[in-house]
Coordinates of N, CA and C in Angstrom, one line a residue:
M1 N 13.2 -4.3 -1.6 CA 12.4 -3.3 -1.1 C 11.9 -2.3 -2.1
K2 N 12.8 -2.1 -3.1 CA 12.5 -1.2 -4.2 C 11.3 -1.6 -5.0
E3 N 11.1 -2.9 -5.2 CA 9.9 -3.4 -5.9 C 8.6 -3.1 -5.2
F4 N 8.7 -3.2 -3.9 CA 7.5 -2.9 -3.1 C 7.1 -1.4 -3.3
W5 N 8.0 -0.5 -3.2 CA 7.7 0.9 -3.3 C 7.2 1.2 -4.7
I6 N 7.8 0.6 -5.7 CA 7.4 0.9 -7.1 C 6.0 0.4 -7.3
Y7 N 5.7 -0.8 -6.9 CA 4.4 -1.4 -7.0 C 3.3 -0.6 -6.2
T8 N 3.7 -0.2 -5.0 CA 2.7 0.5 -4.2 C 2.5 1.9 -4.8
G9 N 3.5 2.6 -5.2 CA 3.3 3.9 -5.9 C 2.5 3.8 -7.1
L10 N 2.7 2.8 -7.9 CA 1.9 2.7 -9.1 C 0.4 2.3 -8.8
R11 N 0.2 1.5 -7.8 CA -1.2 1.2 -7.3 C -1.9 2.5 -6.9
L12 N -1.1 3.3 -6.2 CA -1.7 4.6 -5.7 C -2.0 5.5 -6.9
L13 N -1.2 5.6 -7.8 CA -1.4 6.4 -9.0 C -2.6 5.9 -9.8
V14 N -2.8 4.6 -9.9 CA -3.9 4.0 -10.6 C -5.2 4.3 -9.9
F15 N -5.1 4.2 -8.5 CA -6.3 4.6 -7.7 C -6.7 6.0 -7.9
V16 N -5.7 6.9 -7.8 CA -6.0 8.3 -7.9 C -6.6 8.6 -9.3
G17 N -6.0 8.0 -10.3 CA -6.5 8.2 -11.7 C -8.0 7.7 -11.8
S18 N -8.2 6.5 -11.3 CA -9.6 6.0 -11.4 C -10.6 6.8 -10.6
F19 N -10.1 7.3 -9.4 CA -11.0 8.2 -8.6 C -11.4 9.5 -9.4
L20 N -10.4 10.1 -10.0 CA -10.7 11.3 -10.8 C -11.6 11.0 -12.0
V21 N -11.4 9.9 -12.6 CA -12.2 9.5 -13.8 C -13.7 9.3 -13.3
V22 N -13.8 8.5 -12.2 CA -15.2 8.2 -11.7 C -15.8 9.5 -11.2
L23 N -15.1 10.3 -10.5 CA -15.6 11.5 -10.0 C -16.1 12.4 -11.2
G24 N -15.3 12.5 -12.2 CA -15.6 13.3 -13.4 C -16.9 12.8 -14.1
I25 N -17.0 11.5 -14.2 CA -18.2 10.9 -14.8 C -19.4 11.2 -14.0
F26 N -19.3 11.0 -12.6 CA -20.5 11.3 -11.8 C -20.8 12.7 -11.8
D27 N -19.8 13.6 -11.8 CA -20.1 15.0 -11.9 C -20.8 15.4 -13.2
F28 N -20.3 14.8 -14.3 CA -20.9 15.1 -15.6 C -22.3 14.6 -15.7
V29 N -22.6 13.4 -15.2 CA -23.9 12.8 -15.4 C -24.9 13.3 -14.3
S30 N -24.4 13.6 -13.1 CA -25.3 14.0 -12.1 C -26.0 15.3 -12.4
S31 N -27.3 15.3 -12.1 CA -28.0 16.6 -12.3 C -27.9 17.5 -11.1
S32 N -27.6 17.0 -9.9 CA -27.5 17.8 -8.7 C -26.0 18.2 -8.6
D33 N -25.8 19.2 -7.7 CA -24.5 19.7 -7.4 C -23.7 18.8 -6.5
S34 N -24.3 17.9 -5.8 CA -23.6 17.0 -4.8 C -23.4 15.6 -5.4
V35 N -22.2 15.1 -5.1 CA -21.8 13.7 -5.5 C -21.6 12.9 -4.3
N36 N -22.1 11.7 -4.3 CA -21.9 10.8 -3.1 C -20.5 10.2 -3.2
L37 N -19.6 10.8 -2.3 CA -18.2 10.4 -2.4 C -18.0 8.9 -2.0
L38 N -18.8 8.4 -1.2 CA -18.7 6.9 -0.8 C -18.9 6.0 -2.0
V39 N -19.8 6.3 -2.8 CA -20.0 5.6 -4.0 C -18.9 5.7 -5.0
V40 N -18.4 6.9 -5.1 CA -17.2 7.2 -6.0 C -16.0 6.4 -5.5
L41 N -15.8 6.4 -4.1 CA -14.6 5.7 -3.6 C -14.8 4.2 -3.8
V42 N -15.9 3.6 -3.6 CA -16.1 2.2 -3.8 C -15.9 1.8 -5.3
L43 N -16.5 2.6 -6.2 CA -16.3 2.3 -7.6 C -14.8 2.5 -8.0
S44 N -14.1 3.4 -7.4 CA -12.7 3.7 -7.7 C -11.9 2.5 -7.2
F45 N -12.2 2.0 -6.0 CA -11.4 0.8 -5.5 C -11.6 -0.4 -6.5
I46 N -12.8 -0.6 -6.9 CA -13.1 -1.7 -7.8 C -12.4 -1.5 -9.1
L47 N -12.5 -0.4 -9.7 CA -11.9 -0.1 -11.0 C -10.4 -0.1 -10.9
S48 N -9.8 0.5 -9.9 CA -8.4 0.5 -9.8 C -7.8 -0.9 -9.5
G49 N -8.6 -1.7 -8.7 CA -8.1 -3.1 -8.5 C -8.1 -3.9 -9.8
A50 N -9.1 -3.8 -10.6 CA -9.1 -4.5 -11.9 C -8.0 -4.0 -12.8
A51 N -7.9 -2.7 -12.8 CA -6.9 -2.1 -13.7 C -5.5 -2.5 -13.3
S52 N -5.2 -2.5 -12.0 CA -3.9 -2.8 -11.5 C -3.6 -4.3 -11.7
Y53 N -4.6 -5.1 -11.6 CA -4.4 -6.6 -11.9 C -3.9 -6.8 -13.3
V54 N -4.4 -6.0 -14.3 CA -4.1 -6.1 -15.7 C -2.8 -5.3 -16.0
L55 N -2.7 -4.1 -15.6 CA -1.7 -3.2 -16.0 C -0.4 -3.4 -15.2
L56 N -0.4 -3.8 -14.0 CA 0.8 -3.9 -13.2 C 1.3 -5.3 -12.9
K57 N 1.0 -6.2 -13.9 CA 1.4 -7.6 -13.7 C 2.9 -7.7 -13.6
R58 N 3.7 -7.0 -14.4 CA 5.1 -7.1 -14.4 C 5.7 -6.7 -13.1
Q59 N 5.2 -5.6 -12.5 CA 5.7 -5.1 -11.3 C 5.3 -6.0 -10.1
R60 N 4.1 -6.6 -10.2 CA 3.6 -7.5 -9.2 C 4.5 -8.8 -9.2
M61 N 4.8 -9.3 -10.4 CA 5.7 -10.5 -10.5 C 7.1 -10.2 -9.9
A62 N 7.6 -9.0 -10.2 CA 8.9 -8.7 -9.7 C 8.9 -8.6 -8.2
F63 N 7.9 -8.1 -7.6 CA 7.8 -8.0 -6.2 C 7.6 -9.4 -5.6
A64 N 6.8 -10.2 -6.2 CA 6.6 -11.6 -5.7 C 7.9 -12.4 -5.8
Q65 N 8.7 -12.2 -6.9 CA 10.0 -12.9 -7.0 C 10.9 -12.5 -5.9
R66 N 10.9 -11.2 -5.6 CA 11.8 -10.7 -4.5 C 11.4 -11.3 -3.2
V67 N 10.1 -11.3 -2.9 CA 9.7 -11.9 -1.6 C 10.0 -13.4 -1.5
E68 N 9.8 -14.1 -2.6 CA 10.1 -15.5 -2.7 C 11.6 -15.8 -2.5
A69 N 12.4 -15.0 -3.1 CA 13.9 -15.2 -2.9 C 14.3 -14.9 -1.5
R70 N 13.7 -13.9 -0.9 CA 14.0 -13.6 0.5 C 13.5 -14.7 1.4
A71 N 12.4 -15.2 1.2 CA 11.8 -16.3 2.0 C 12.7 -17.6 1.8
G72 N 13.2 -17.8 0.7 CA 14.1 -18.9 0.4 C 15.4 -18.8 1.2
R73 N 16.0 -17.6 1.2 CA 17.2 -17.4 2.0 C 17.0 -17.6 3.5
I74 N 15.8 -17.1 4.0 CA 15.5 -17.3 5.4 C 15.3 -18.8 5.7
T75 N 14.7 -19.5 4.9 CA 14.5 -20.9 5.1 C 15.8 -21.7 5.1
E76 N 16.7 -21.3 4.2 CA 18.0 -21.9 4.1 C 18.8 -21.7 5.4
R77 N 18.8 -20.5 5.9 CA 19.4 -20.2 7.2 C 18.8 -21.0 8.3
Y78 N 17.5 -21.1 8.4 CA 16.9 -21.8 9.4 C 17.3 -23.3 9.3
E79 N 17.3 -23.9 8.1 CA 17.7 -25.3 8.0 C 19.2 -25.5 8.4
E80 N 20.0 -24.5 8.1 CA 21.4 -24.6 8.5 C 21.6 -24.6 10.0
M81 N 20.8 -23.7 10.7 CA 20.9 -23.7 12.1 C 20.3 -25.0 12.7
R82 N 19.3 -25.5 12.2 CA 18.7 -26.8 12.7 C 19.7 -27.9 12.5
S83 N 20.4 -28.0 11.4 CA 21.4 -29.1 11.1 C 22.6 -28.9 12.1
R84 N 23.0 -27.7 12.4 CA 24.1 -27.5 13.3 C 23.7 -27.9 14.7
E85 N 22.4 -27.6 15.1 CA 21.9 -28.0 16.4 C 21.8 -29.5 16.5
D86 N 21.4 -30.2 15.4 CA 21.3 -31.6 15.4 C 22.7 -32.2 15.5
A87 N 23.7 -31.7 14.8 CA 25.0 -32.2 14.9 C 25.6 -32.0 16.2
E88 N 25.3 -30.9 16.9 CA 25.8 -30.7 18.3 C 25.2 -31.6 19.3
E89 N 24.0 -32.0 19.1 CA 23.3 -32.9 20.0 C 23.9 -34.3 19.9
D90 N 24.4 -34.7 18.7 CA 24.9 -36.1 18.5 C 26.2 -36.2 19.2

């Protein structure tokens, strides 16, 4: 579970950072005082997704290994229960 929270927290930080960068760029380039926040949000999601894919590979892999190990344990338990049921039926 620790890997999930680390990865999620880092994704959130990357998103907030990209949001602030995009907002700063739009504010600097924009000649008017208003900035379209929907455009900033969409660009931030795209930028943070790409950045997270590259920057957070190690954390993503650790999380995936944890999930895979847990799924393997659950599958083993299920197979054990099925084999016990099959043995009891014979």
